[in-house]
XYZ file of C-alpha atoms in Angstrom:
774
model
C -10.878 -21.159 92.398
C -8.840 -21.500 89.004
C -12.464 -23.073 87.115
C -14.192 -20.066 88.979
C -11.415 -17.241 87.127
C -11.676 -19.273 83.641
C -14.940 -18.889 83.549
C -14.886 -15.387 84.505
C -11.985 -14.247 81.817
C -13.961 -16.170 79.004
C -17.529 -14.512 79.985
C -15.243 -11.082 79.953
C -14.114 -11.823 76.582
C -17.691 -12.911 74.755
C -18.625 -9.289 74.300
C -15.235 -9.031 72.272
C -16.139 -12.174 70.475
C -19.551 -11.143 69.758
C -19.113 -7.381 68.039
C -15.775 -9.515 65.970
C -18.810 -11.624 64.352
C -20.804 -8.891 64.156
C -18.448 -6.650 62.343
C -17.259 -9.302 60.330
C -21.206 -10.113 59.226
C -21.573 -6.881 58.745
C -18.393 -6.110 56.624
C -19.077 -9.850 54.320
C -22.796 -8.569 53.983
C -21.825 -4.884 52.822
C -19.329 -6.151 50.567
C -22.377 -8.567 49.250
C -24.074 -5.768 49.211
C -22.168 -3.137 47.435
C -21.570 -5.721 44.757
C -24.901 -6.547 44.298
C -26.291 -2.988 44.200
C -22.971 -2.268 41.678
C -24.418 -5.499 39.776
C -28.169 -3.798 39.495
C -25.959 -0.721 38.313
C -26.246 1.709 41.680
C -22.869 3.001 41.019
C -23.157 3.393 36.932
C -24.266 1.864 34.097
C -23.024 -2.284 34.047
C -22.286 -4.001 31.032
C -25.304 -6.653 29.592
C -24.299 -10.151 29.798
C -24.829 -9.287 25.764
C -21.852 -6.702 26.219
C -20.092 -9.086 27.987
C -19.934 -11.902 26.100
C -19.373 -9.442 22.765
C -17.562 -6.310 24.185
C -17.419 -3.277 21.497
C -14.324 -3.472 20.241
C -13.515 -1.238 16.976
C -11.020 -3.067 14.214
C -9.151 -1.794 11.736
C -9.866 -3.287 7.664
C -6.839 -5.196 6.946
C -5.235 -5.752 2.980
C -3.414 -8.830 3.177
C -0.953 -9.110 -0.274
C -1.389 -13.083 -1.880
C 2.081 -14.002 -0.126
C 0.272 -13.366 3.434
C 1.799 -10.268 4.631
C 0.061 -7.005 5.658
C -0.132 -4.147 3.378
C -1.976 -1.542 5.347
C -4.830 -0.865 7.470
C -7.742 1.549 7.427
C -8.877 3.001 10.543
C -10.107 6.414 12.132
C -9.060 6.102 15.771
C -8.732 2.172 16.631
C -5.242 0.940 14.147
C -6.553 -2.537 15.829
C -6.112 -6.092 14.455
C -7.025 -8.926 16.271
C -4.399 -11.482 17.568
C -5.541 -15.087 18.937
C -3.379 -16.225 22.252
C -2.413 -18.820 20.381
C -0.254 -17.033 17.761
C 1.119 -14.705 20.745
C 4.352 -15.904 22.116
C 5.241 -17.320 25.240
C 7.556 -14.664 26.557
C 4.931 -11.520 25.867
C 2.182 -14.034 28.062
C 4.677 -14.556 30.923
C 6.163 -10.744 30.934
C 2.594 -9.700 31.369
C 1.899 -12.314 34.156
C 5.207 -11.601 35.584
C 4.616 -8.016 36.087
C 1.113 -7.304 36.175
C -0.503 -10.170 37.983
C 1.638 -12.878 39.545
C -1.006 -14.867 40.824
C -2.812 -14.743 37.746
C -3.754 -17.882 37.554
C -4.934 -18.714 40.885
C -7.708 -15.952 41.646
C -11.214 -15.372 40.318
C -10.939 -11.655 38.989
C -9.713 -9.995 42.353
C -6.852 -10.697 43.939
C -7.266 -10.763 47.763
C -3.308 -10.561 48.908
C -2.941 -7.798 46.437
C -5.697 -5.898 48.163
C -4.542 -6.730 51.450
C -0.963 -5.422 50.504
C -2.213 -2.172 48.671
C -4.398 -1.435 51.791
C -1.337 -1.747 54.104
C 1.248 -0.173 52.440
C -1.080 2.646 50.733
C 0.089 1.523 46.968
C 3.681 2.060 48.328
C 4.597 -1.603 47.302
C 2.525 -2.171 43.735
C -1.185 -1.708 43.064
C -3.984 -4.630 43.493
C -5.698 -4.452 40.356
C -5.227 -7.968 38.085
C -5.194 -7.945 34.305
C -9.235 -8.907 34.816
C -9.677 -5.336 36.228
C -7.232 -3.958 33.858
C -9.182 -5.293 31.058
C -12.761 -4.341 32.344
C -11.494 -0.720 33.126
C -10.371 -0.736 29.394
C -13.612 -2.077 27.818
C -16.064 -1.292 30.203
C -15.045 1.551 33.148
C -12.820 4.265 31.290
C -9.947 6.782 32.987
C -9.714 6.499 36.759
C -11.911 9.803 38.257
C -10.093 11.995 40.002
C -13.197 13.015 42.414
C -12.191 9.856 45.511
C -15.728 8.877 45.250
C -16.335 8.186 41.457
C -13.038 6.623 42.072
C -13.807 4.235 44.500
C -16.939 3.465 42.721
C -14.893 3.022 39.429
C -13.292 0.853 41.211
C -16.118 -1.280 42.741
C -17.498 -1.919 38.959
C -13.863 -3.175 37.869
C -14.439 -5.715 40.534
C -17.885 -7.039 39.695
C -17.141 -6.649 35.771
C -13.670 -8.269 36.519
C -15.645 -11.223 38.215
C -17.977 -11.491 35.366
C -15.120 -11.256 32.927
C -13.559 -14.440 34.888
C -16.862 -16.498 34.753
C -17.966 -15.685 30.955
C -13.758 -16.353 29.744
C -10.596 -18.688 29.971
C -7.850 -16.759 31.359
C -6.518 -17.241 28.023
C -8.587 -15.317 26.515
C -8.757 -12.568 28.769
C -4.576 -12.163 28.194
C -5.446 -11.928 24.891
C -8.428 -9.165 25.011
C -6.159 -7.074 27.073
C -2.963 -7.049 24.554
C -5.106 -6.594 21.640
C -7.123 -3.835 23.663
C -4.342 -2.009 25.066
C -3.551 1.537 23.265
C 0.537 1.699 22.982
C 0.391 5.881 21.510
C 1.758 6.098 17.477
C -1.805 4.716 16.558
C -0.169 1.314 17.680
C -3.702 -0.142 19.210
C -3.321 -3.387 20.571
C -0.602 -5.976 20.558
C -0.218 -6.985 16.287
C 0.203 -2.860 16.007
C 2.450 -2.722 18.758
C 4.533 -5.118 17.374
C 4.687 -3.905 13.847
C 5.335 -0.379 14.706
C 7.963 -0.441 17.445
C 9.271 -3.534 16.194
C 9.041 -3.802 12.316
C 7.728 -7.539 13.405
C 4.593 -9.775 13.821
C 3.798 -10.521 17.487
C 4.710 -14.061 17.152
C 8.408 -12.907 16.209
C 9.116 -10.891 19.557
C 12.093 -11.452 20.830
C 12.085 -12.015 24.960
C 13.526 -8.063 25.296
C 10.917 -6.349 22.806
C 8.247 -7.980 24.640
C 9.275 -6.873 27.537
C 9.420 -3.366 26.602
C 5.480 -3.442 25.385
C 4.902 -4.912 28.636
C 6.454 -2.019 30.100
C 4.557 0.232 28.799
C 1.022 -0.772 29.777
C 1.909 0.708 32.995
C 1.610 3.825 31.202
C 2.032 4.339 26.957
C 2.294 7.806 27.035
C 4.835 8.278 30.100
C 7.155 5.090 29.143
C 7.236 6.281 25.446
C 10.582 4.448 23.465
C 10.603 7.557 21.031
C 10.998 10.107 22.779
C 11.661 8.860 26.724
C 14.388 5.882 25.705
C 16.154 5.725 28.893
C 13.511 5.470 30.720
C 11.845 2.985 28.910
C 14.986 0.714 28.714
C 14.681 1.037 32.631
C 11.250 -0.108 32.583
C 11.940 -3.139 30.527
C 14.505 -4.203 32.412
C 12.438 -3.997 35.880
C 10.070 -6.044 33.456
C 12.694 -8.720 33.081
C 14.151 -8.391 36.692
C 9.916 -9.463 37.131
C 10.482 -12.306 35.345
C 13.057 -13.523 37.030
C 12.116 -13.015 40.036
C 9.289 -15.680 39.177
C 10.965 -17.874 37.350
C 10.220 -16.961 33.914
C 14.044 -16.682 32.805
C 17.227 -17.489 35.151
C 19.196 -15.019 36.688
C 22.100 -15.838 33.892
C 19.028 -15.091 30.897
C 18.120 -11.757 33.394
C 21.561 -10.390 33.280
C 22.358 -11.546 29.566
C 19.308 -9.464 28.499
C 19.214 -6.176 30.682
C 22.881 -5.589 29.212
C 21.381 -5.461 25.328
C 20.610 -2.101 24.096
C 17.142 -1.640 23.763
C 16.424 -1.615 19.607
C 13.543 0.291 18.467
C 12.555 -0.299 14.491
C 9.910 2.358 14.631
C 7.626 1.656 11.179
C 4.666 4.361 11.876
C 1.529 3.235 10.316
C -0.446 5.855 7.797
C -2.571 5.863 5.263
C -0.227 8.097 3.307
C 2.670 5.436 4.162
C 3.786 2.431 3.899
C 3.686 0.016 0.664
C 1.331 0.246 -1.841
C -0.179 3.446 -0.917
C -1.602 4.241 -4.164
C -3.121 0.578 -4.491
C -3.964 0.887 -1.005
C -6.119 4.052 -1.735
C -7.711 2.105 -4.477
C -9.025 -0.310 -2.427
C -10.055 2.207 -0.037
C -12.328 3.249 -3.120
C -13.476 -0.277 -4.409
C -14.228 -0.876 -0.728
C -16.649 2.133 -0.408
C -18.272 1.070 -3.595
C -18.505 -2.641 -2.581
C -20.150 -1.902 0.861
C -22.897 0.458 -0.312
C -23.906 -2.757 -2.723
C -23.325 -5.724 0.099
C -24.953 -4.574 3.525
C -24.907 -6.715 6.467
C -27.547 -8.967 7.063
C -29.583 -6.852 9.323
C -29.688 -4.292 6.071
C -26.694 -1.724 7.735
C -23.652 -0.993 5.635
C -20.437 -2.432 6.531
C -18.067 -0.002 8.391
C -14.753 0.146 6.473
C -12.809 1.998 9.603
C -14.617 0.301 12.555
C -15.773 -3.439 11.154
C -12.217 -5.673 10.874
C -12.861 -6.540 7.700
C -10.318 -9.312 5.867
C -9.376 -7.963 2.462
C -7.454 -10.321 0.607
C -6.014 -8.864 -2.369
C -3.540 -10.185 -5.557
C -0.943 -8.481 -4.708
C 2.097 -9.368 -4.300
C 4.384 -7.564 -0.915
C 8.200 -8.695 -2.274
C 6.927 -7.794 -6.156
C 5.244 -4.261 -4.975
C 8.741 -3.630 -2.697
C 10.875 -4.283 -5.806
C 8.489 -2.406 -8.216
C 8.536 0.720 -5.460
C 12.160 0.549 -5.725
C 13.034 0.607 -9.529
C 10.127 3.171 -9.884
C 12.406 5.035 -7.169
C 16.319 4.232 -8.303
C 14.943 5.033 -12.039
C 13.344 8.866 -11.080
C 15.203 10.118 -8.694
C 17.922 9.933 -11.589
C 15.535 10.834 -14.576
C 14.639 13.807 -12.379
C 18.051 15.321 -12.016
C 18.426 15.558 -15.847
C 15.241 17.000 -16.259
C 16.287 19.564 -13.590
C 19.611 19.723 -15.417
C 18.275 20.531 -18.622
C 15.524 22.791 -17.269
C 17.858 25.348 -15.442
C 16.383 29.301 -15.818
C 19.562 29.890 -18.176
C 18.450 26.940 -20.214
C 14.817 26.868 -20.401
C 13.413 30.572 -18.998
C 10.083 29.329 -19.063
C 10.670 26.303 -16.693
C 9.378 23.749 -16.629
C 7.405 24.313 -19.793
C 8.636 23.902 -23.000
C 6.961 25.154 -26.180
C 4.221 27.602 -24.958
C 3.550 30.995 -24.892
C 2.989 32.964 -21.267
C -0.468 33.350 -21.963
C -1.045 29.127 -22.020
C 1.203 29.097 -18.739
C -1.019 31.522 -17.050
C -3.649 29.306 -17.783
C -2.479 26.052 -16.656
C -1.199 28.374 -13.056
C -4.244 29.576 -12.350
C -6.183 25.905 -13.118
C -3.736 24.534 -10.739
C -4.523 27.261 -8.224
C -8.243 27.092 -8.107
C -8.263 23.087 -8.401
C -5.920 23.147 -5.066
C -7.008 21.934 -1.758
C -5.762 25.227 -0.278
C -8.517 27.153 -2.543
C -10.958 24.561 -1.462
C -10.266 25.126 2.414
C -10.644 29.032 1.921
C -13.475 29.003 -0.229
C -15.350 26.906 2.419
C -14.074 29.669 4.744
C -16.031 32.197 2.506
C -13.220 34.220 1.382
C -13.686 35.920 -2.176
C -11.590 34.681 -4.944
C -9.522 37.563 -5.075
C -8.765 37.514 -1.156
C -8.333 33.793 -1.923
C -5.454 34.507 -4.827
C -3.775 36.999 -2.488
C -2.606 34.315 -0.051
C -1.615 32.203 -2.839
C 1.319 35.112 -3.259
C 2.456 35.274 0.852
C 5.482 33.464 1.611
C 5.273 30.760 3.898
C 6.878 27.747 5.527
C 6.512 24.332 4.177
C 7.305 21.160 3.719
C 8.183 20.317 -0.269
C 8.764 16.798 -1.895
C 12.486 16.458 -3.208
C 14.506 13.456 -4.191
C 17.774 14.483 -2.602
C 16.697 14.173 1.398
C 17.011 11.487 3.540
C 13.080 11.193 3.829
C 12.195 12.566 0.192
C 10.795 15.948 2.111
C 12.241 19.067 2.822
C 11.546 22.172 4.835
C 11.665 25.326 2.948
C 9.718 28.961 2.499
C 8.357 30.028 -0.309
C 4.570 31.283 -1.614
C 1.856 28.477 -2.400
C 1.857 29.672 -6.032
C 5.807 28.567 -6.322
C 4.714 25.528 -4.947
C 2.102 24.613 -7.179
C 5.365 25.458 -10.391
C 7.597 23.242 -8.248
C 5.702 20.516 -8.088
C 4.850 20.736 -11.538
C 8.887 20.179 -12.375
C 8.510 16.587 -11.328
C 8.102 14.093 -14.275
C 5.261 11.609 -12.835
C 5.164 7.656 -13.718
C 2.844 4.340 -13.209
C 3.580 1.591 -13.614
C 1.617 -2.037 -13.187
C 2.343 -6.086 -12.859
C -0.021 -8.600 -13.815
C -0.443 -12.337 -14.330
C -1.898 -12.430 -17.176
C -3.321 -15.776 -16.811
C -5.334 -15.102 -14.023
C -5.377 -11.418 -14.412
C -3.990 -11.303 -10.865
C -2.490 -7.364 -10.140
C 1.192 -8.280 -8.674
C 2.309 -4.929 -8.217
C 0.583 -1.114 -8.573
C 2.940 2.314 -8.914
C 0.679 5.048 -8.827
C 3.230 7.721 -8.647
C 6.489 8.703 -7.286
C 5.315 9.650 -3.750
C 1.395 8.990 -2.317
C 2.190 11.848 0.300
C 2.860 14.445 -1.931
C 1.883 13.757 -5.053
C -1.839 11.380 -4.329
C -3.399 11.104 -8.603
C -2.740 7.513 -8.940
C -1.813 7.029 -12.642
C -2.022 3.739 -12.968
C -5.798 3.976 -12.910
C -7.335 7.967 -12.427
C -5.190 9.086 -15.290
C -5.052 8.765 -18.911
C -1.953 9.240 -21.971
C -1.754 9.067 -25.136
C -0.296 5.934 -25.952
C 2.096 6.250 -28.890
C 3.181 3.341 -30.504
C 2.427 1.287 -27.708
C -1.368 1.147 -29.793
C 0.240 -0.249 -32.761
C -0.187 -3.906 -31.613
C -3.824 -3.185 -31.677
C -3.244 -2.678 -35.736
C -0.708 -5.463 -35.770
C -3.290 -7.971 -34.171
C -5.897 -7.111 -36.503
C -3.996 -7.047 -40.045
C -2.821 -10.352 -38.454
C -6.117 -11.515 -37.482
C -8.831 -10.682 -40.483
C -6.025 -10.122 -43.024
C -3.633 -13.737 -42.259
C -1.113 -11.869 -42.768
C 1.877 -13.145 -40.837
C 5.119 -11.560 -39.128
C 6.962 -12.416 -42.455
C 4.709 -10.795 -44.048
C 6.845 -7.631 -45.949
C 5.079 -3.905 -47.064
C 7.040 -0.930 -48.774
C 9.146 1.773 -46.638
C 7.310 4.367 -48.625
C 6.148 7.875 -47.135
C 2.074 6.749 -47.456
C -0.673 9.058 -47.541
C -4.687 8.314 -46.842
C -7.118 9.996 -49.002
C -9.633 12.597 -47.862
C -13.352 10.738 -47.397
C -11.591 6.936 -46.246
C -12.037 5.924 -43.505
C -13.827 9.101 -42.026
C -11.141 11.110 -42.939
C -12.026 14.953 -43.504
C -8.230 15.681 -44.976
C -5.325 13.103 -46.398
C -3.314 11.509 -44.015
C -0.038 11.466 -44.532
C 2.347 10.461 -40.886
C 5.126 10.414 -41.347
C 8.581 8.004 -39.625
C 10.267 9.722 -36.413
C 13.229 9.901 -38.238
C 11.782 11.663 -41.207
C 13.124 9.048 -43.852
C 11.923 6.127 -45.948
C 13.852 3.549 -46.712
C 12.137 2.127 -50.044
C 13.032 -1.391 -49.422
C 10.530 -4.401 -48.479
C 9.660 -4.610 -44.842
C 8.483 -7.180 -42.758
C 6.054 -6.794 -40.301
C 8.391 -8.040 -37.522
C 11.387 -5.648 -38.266
C 8.936 -2.813 -39.119
C 7.301 -3.354 -35.318
C 10.464 -3.804 -33.979
C 11.799 -0.223 -35.256
C 8.291 1.541 -34.859
C 7.987 2.303 -38.806
C 5.039 4.428 -38.922
C 4.235 4.214 -42.918
C 3.942 0.345 -42.183
C 1.389 1.005 -39.629
C -0.443 3.720 -41.725
C -0.936 0.622 -44.999
C -1.766 -1.709 -41.948
C -4.813 0.414 -41.071
C -5.676 1.324 -44.234
C -5.867 -1.985 -45.201
C -7.959 -3.343 -42.482
C -9.939 -0.125 -41.192
C -10.027 1.664 -38.212
C -13.174 -0.331 -36.664
C -11.292 -3.552 -36.849
C -8.905 -1.758 -34.886
C -10.805 -0.360 -32.441
C -13.136 -3.188 -31.845
C -9.976 -5.058 -30.780
C -8.951 -3.368 -28.545
C -12.477 -2.840 -27.127
C -12.195 -6.769 -26.291
C -8.854 -6.612 -25.032
C -10.692 -4.203 -22.322
C -9.996 -0.931 -23.386
C -13.186 1.127 -22.401
C -11.888 4.814 -23.584
C -13.908 5.950 -26.529
C -11.344 5.934 -29.959
C -12.738 7.213 -32.733
C -12.679 5.187 -35.765
C -9.965 7.446 -37.648
C -6.764 6.162 -39.252
C -4.537 8.631 -36.479
C -5.382 5.944 -33.996
C -2.841 3.639 -36.076
C 0.053 6.099 -33.988
C -1.949 6.186 -30.828
C -3.539 9.194 -30.908
C -6.249 7.920 -28.523
C -5.488 7.696 -24.829
C -5.290 4.707 -22.473
C -4.368 4.321 -18.735
C -1.856 1.797 -17.616
C -4.417 -0.165 -15.985
C -6.388 -0.565 -19.224
C -2.991 -0.996 -21.787
C -1.692 -3.573 -19.219
C -4.675 -5.828 -19.085
C -4.711 -5.495 -23.151
C -1.359 -7.239 -23.297
C -2.217 -9.619 -21.326
C -4.323 -11.168 -23.402
C -1.229 -11.789 -26.192
C 0.345 -13.321 -23.175
C -2.193 -15.419 -22.245
C -2.982 -17.220 -25.751
C -5.330 -14.748 -27.174
C -7.972 -14.612 -23.968
C -8.258 -11.487 -22.327
C -8.562 -11.733 -18.020
C -10.042 -8.677 -16.572
C -7.470 -7.052 -13.842
C -8.484 -8.373 -10.558
C -7.206 -6.792 -6.789
C -9.562 -8.572 -4.554
C -9.322 -11.959 -4.599
C -11.707 -12.399 -1.181
C -13.350 -10.473 1.876
C -14.032 -11.592 5.348
C -15.719 -10.258 8.338
C -14.263 -10.150 12.058
C -15.351 -13.821 12.013
C -13.459 -15.089 9.205
C -16.810 -15.739 7.366
C -16.460 -14.974 3.451
C -18.322 -12.058 2.524
C -16.885 -12.218 -1.118
C -14.789 -14.143 -3.921
C -13.950 -12.765 -7.105
C -15.230 -14.540 -10.307
C -12.846 -13.873 -13.052
C -14.270 -12.391 -16.189
C -12.512 -13.559 -19.418
C -13.363 -12.944 -22.725
C -12.180 -14.874 -26.125
C -10.810 -12.560 -28.050
C -7.683 -13.893 -30.212
C -6.821 -17.597 -31.583
C -3.969 -19.453 -30.274
C -1.915 -18.807 -33.307
C -3.162 -14.915 -33.759
C -2.080 -14.131 -30.101
C 1.468 -16.155 -30.595
C 2.343 -14.148 -33.736
C 1.758 -11.424 -32.132
C 4.118 -12.183 -29.218
C 6.718 -13.129 -31.857
C 6.519 -9.907 -33.201
C 6.397 -8.411 -30.275
C 9.489 -10.085 -28.956
C 11.283 -8.107 -32.119
C 11.229 -5.046 -30.326
C 13.116 -6.751 -27.607
C 15.908 -8.587 -29.739
C 16.526 -6.010 -32.504
C 14.380 -2.447 -31.941
C 13.555 0.175 -29.652
C 13.944 -2.703 -26.839
C 17.120 -3.849 -27.455
C 18.832 -2.283 -24.798
C 17.719 -4.530 -22.785
C 19.975 -7.210 -24.014
C 22.784 -5.239 -25.541
C 26.091 -3.572 -24.149
C 27.138 -1.237 -26.407
C 26.044 1.748 -25.168
C 27.727 2.011 -21.735
C 29.862 4.773 -23.352
C 27.041 6.277 -24.282
C 26.431 9.770 -22.994
C 22.429 9.617 -22.616
C 22.962 5.831 -21.190
C 24.887 7.112 -18.208
C 22.874 9.844 -17.706
C 18.824 8.538 -17.857
C 19.513 5.061 -18.602
C 19.669 3.958 -14.892
C 21.041 0.402 -14.402
C 22.331 -0.563 -17.912
C 23.850 -2.703 -19.028
C 20.480 -5.408 -17.791
C 21.670 -8.284 -19.828
C 18.439 -9.464 -19.851
C 18.826 -12.723 -22.239
C 16.009 -14.668 -21.759
C 12.418 -14.391 -24.235
C 10.580 -11.128 -23.661
C 7.733 -9.649 -25.549
C 7.728 -5.400 -25.466
C 6.825 -2.181 -27.178
C 8.364 1.428 -26.559
C 5.894 4.279 -27.041
C 6.613 8.017 -27.102
C 3.950 10.688 -27.939
C 4.528 13.843 -29.859
C 7.084 16.341 -28.225
C 8.051 13.464 -26.085
C 5.521 13.973 -23.670
C 4.942 10.594 -22.955
C 6.834 7.624 -22.684
C 5.978 3.930 -22.429
C 7.251 0.593 -22.072
C 5.494 -2.656 -21.816
C 7.316 -5.625 -21.350
C 6.149 -9.433 -21.064
C 7.157 -12.755 -19.942
C 4.669 -15.420 -20.071
C 3.797 -15.473 -16.522
C 4.061 -11.383 -16.065
C 3.302 -8.555 -17.968
C 4.145 -5.110 -16.627
C 3.436 -1.570 -18.291
C 5.329 1.496 -17.520
C 4.248 5.435 -18.305
C 6.530 8.621 -17.316
C 5.902 12.085 -18.274
C 5.052 15.102 -16.475
C 1.500 16.491 -15.285
C 1.085 18.360 -17.881
C 1.938 18.117 -21.988
C 3.968 20.754 -21.848
C 6.617 19.506 -19.775
C 9.303 17.526 -21.567
C 12.102 16.355 -22.442
C 14.147 18.573 -25.632
C 15.541 15.764 -26.742
C 13.919 12.470 -28.321
C 16.904 10.301 -26.971
C 15.955 11.890 -22.960
C 12.566 11.641 -23.802
C 11.825 8.305 -25.112
C 9.801 5.233 -24.058
C 13.125 3.694 -24.098
C 15.027 6.430 -21.883
C 11.492 7.275 -19.467
C 10.095 4.046 -19.069
C 12.252 1.286 -19.679
C 15.087 1.026 -17.120
C 12.313 0.700 -14.437
C 10.679 -2.328 -16.242
C 14.280 -3.690 -16.478
C 15.259 -2.726 -12.791
C 11.735 -4.254 -11.392
C 12.644 -7.905 -13.269
C 16.115 -8.496 -12.609
C 15.058 -7.850 -8.836
C 12.265 -10.255 -9.408
C 14.979 -12.295 -10.835
C 16.836 -12.320 -8.005
C 14.113 -13.599 -5.991
C 13.383 -17.476 -7.275
C 10.747 -17.778 -4.663
C 8.761 -15.422 -7.141
C 8.272 -17.697 -9.761
C 8.327 -15.285 -12.921
C 9.428 -17.108 -15.957
C 12.584 -17.000 -18.015
C 11.118 -19.553 -20.711
C 10.392 -19.305 -23.541
C 6.184 -18.673 -24.551
C 4.408 -21.846 -25.047
C 3.978 -22.510 -28.823
C 0.455 -23.766 -30.209
C 0.728 -27.241 -31.799
C -0.129 -27.231 -35.049
C 0.682 -23.118 -35.645
C -0.571 -22.012 -38.571
C 0.639 -18.533 -38.965
C 4.671 -18.678 -40.407
C 6.936 -16.951 -38.277
C 10.163 -18.076 -39.834
C 11.224 -15.467 -41.886
C 14.167 -16.269 -43.030
C 13.458 -17.667 -46.148
C 11.646 -14.507 -47.051
C 14.481 -12.122 -45.647
C 17.185 -13.570 -46.629
C 20.357 -11.635 -44.927
C 17.803 -8.659 -43.310
C 19.524 -6.129 -42.199
C 17.828 -5.645 -38.689
C 18.367 -1.510 -37.773
C 19.669 -1.806 -33.895
C 19.224 2.057 -33.764
C 16.784 2.364 -30.763
C 17.721 5.763 -29.896
C 15.404 6.741 -32.077
C 11.464 6.286 -31.841
C 8.028 6.563 -33.132
C 6.468 10.275 -33.015
C 2.891 11.184 -33.963
C 1.655 13.112 -36.448
């Protein structure tokens, strides 16, 4: 009886069991069918195997300094630099897995337990998206649709793509891809940019609590924005730390300690107009644009400098660049304050212009207006010249440069025409530092602030050289006539007659102070004190052609007229070329063309370009060393003497504009100051055995200058930047900037010991007077 009842009960359950297996089978087949349909593209296009193997990821071009630091990047929308898994800190991997996908290492792209939990609790206890699914959405699926059917099909596509990713990549590669792909906001595309922008660090330097902030942002970087929603992000960070403790990545004690820490954000936005070496980076952009045109990819297409992830290895040292920029800022802020003081409306009614009439000023202002970006923009919109000009005289709100503001900017209201005049009141500068033996440019500062003054005075601008050009005359005389630094000439007014050396009229230059000692003077003393009469005699003897030839051989490309007046610097030169030229003296007579880029690699590390040095033997070692000896006289007892002496501490000019004085630089230094007529340009070139640095300071217009020579000479305007820069370099012994003597050639054939010929010679140490061009 019992057996019959048991048999009857089994028969009653058979339909249910049968239907269970039917439903289960249909479910399994449906899942298989859905996956198969999705893989066939029934729910939208699916990535091919090739795309899975090589997902399209835009990578920024990266400029890398000689000491391995990132100077900046070039990008359009994606500021992304790829980071391999091996360089990720373990704490960010742990935080990611603990927070986003605790069973990451146990599934193959889909977390069945997580999915079941999400369905059972309708997502209230967490979602079910694995790291692989999130990567699939970032790479191929896109933002979740609000349409229910589309959202479901997107989810199915994510599942399929996630399983494919798991087959094609290791777990570590998927984590690296996900962190590199994610957009953290503020142009922080990928983990490396995020670490640099939010914490000023490389990813491998991130502390656990900092990694927790970035992982917390993965939920929604717009919502969990540490700049705008600090408290919300702080709480989210602590949630991540709690997850790390829950899954054993940190102890409870460590969690409590980390959660008690304040959130320290070190915000460093990355843009093309801000950061380190902005002028240099913009030069590299122009250089790279030309390079890609001449060096296409194997398929014939040009590299995209914003998307293809090129790595450009440069010669600039980030530490020396920082020193250079700091030196420029310190001195130019101080110099500008005195310039403003001397150009108040009551002292100079035509400020900032001097020595020109109203008509000339109007011409300058009209030319500046028509060259402005505002004029070009309104012209493209179809406005007439009259209507455009009218807009320049209407007041509006604007942000302008200001040395006295923390950010060097202030908000104000003025007319665009007034803003043009306001910007012209600021003195400009340029500085370049070069290793003469290799030609490697170590620092490049093209102006005072790239955001507001985008003209690069290092390479785009050329200005009169003043007596900075005199060493070319002396080099020609020593090379061609075999003169020595001890050779003497009389300091008398000297005239070159009409018709000689291409002169139409007699050329009779004056000394800066209008005085002539009448005594014989060594070339060393004459160059040290920039005596114009001696230079005039030298160019008369050697001829302008020989001087031009040497200057051209040393890298000066500007057209130089073969006339005597070039001896006093009537020709224009760029900082870039004049620094390269002076490097010839420091490099024993061998000119090495300045180098900025040593190597370019593609995103895979394949070398696309390696530089080849361009050199030229110009002077013998003996002549080059004699020139170095001459130039050392400038800093020992001439117009560059303030690098060493301390007796000017109570001098009013020194207090006001010679920033950082006294410098007390007693090591061997070769140098030359330069000042052009009316103090429109101030130059200083300084050399130690392994570093040549040139500095120029002046107004945008030649009519913008100091009224007095004491303030406007090269020793006051430019030399302080060089001195501050070198002191900062010497403070860091790792830079290896030399304080040794210049190497003397064996069996030197040129006499540099002038004691026998000039016993008891009086050396002029009054460096408040420099040279003028007449």
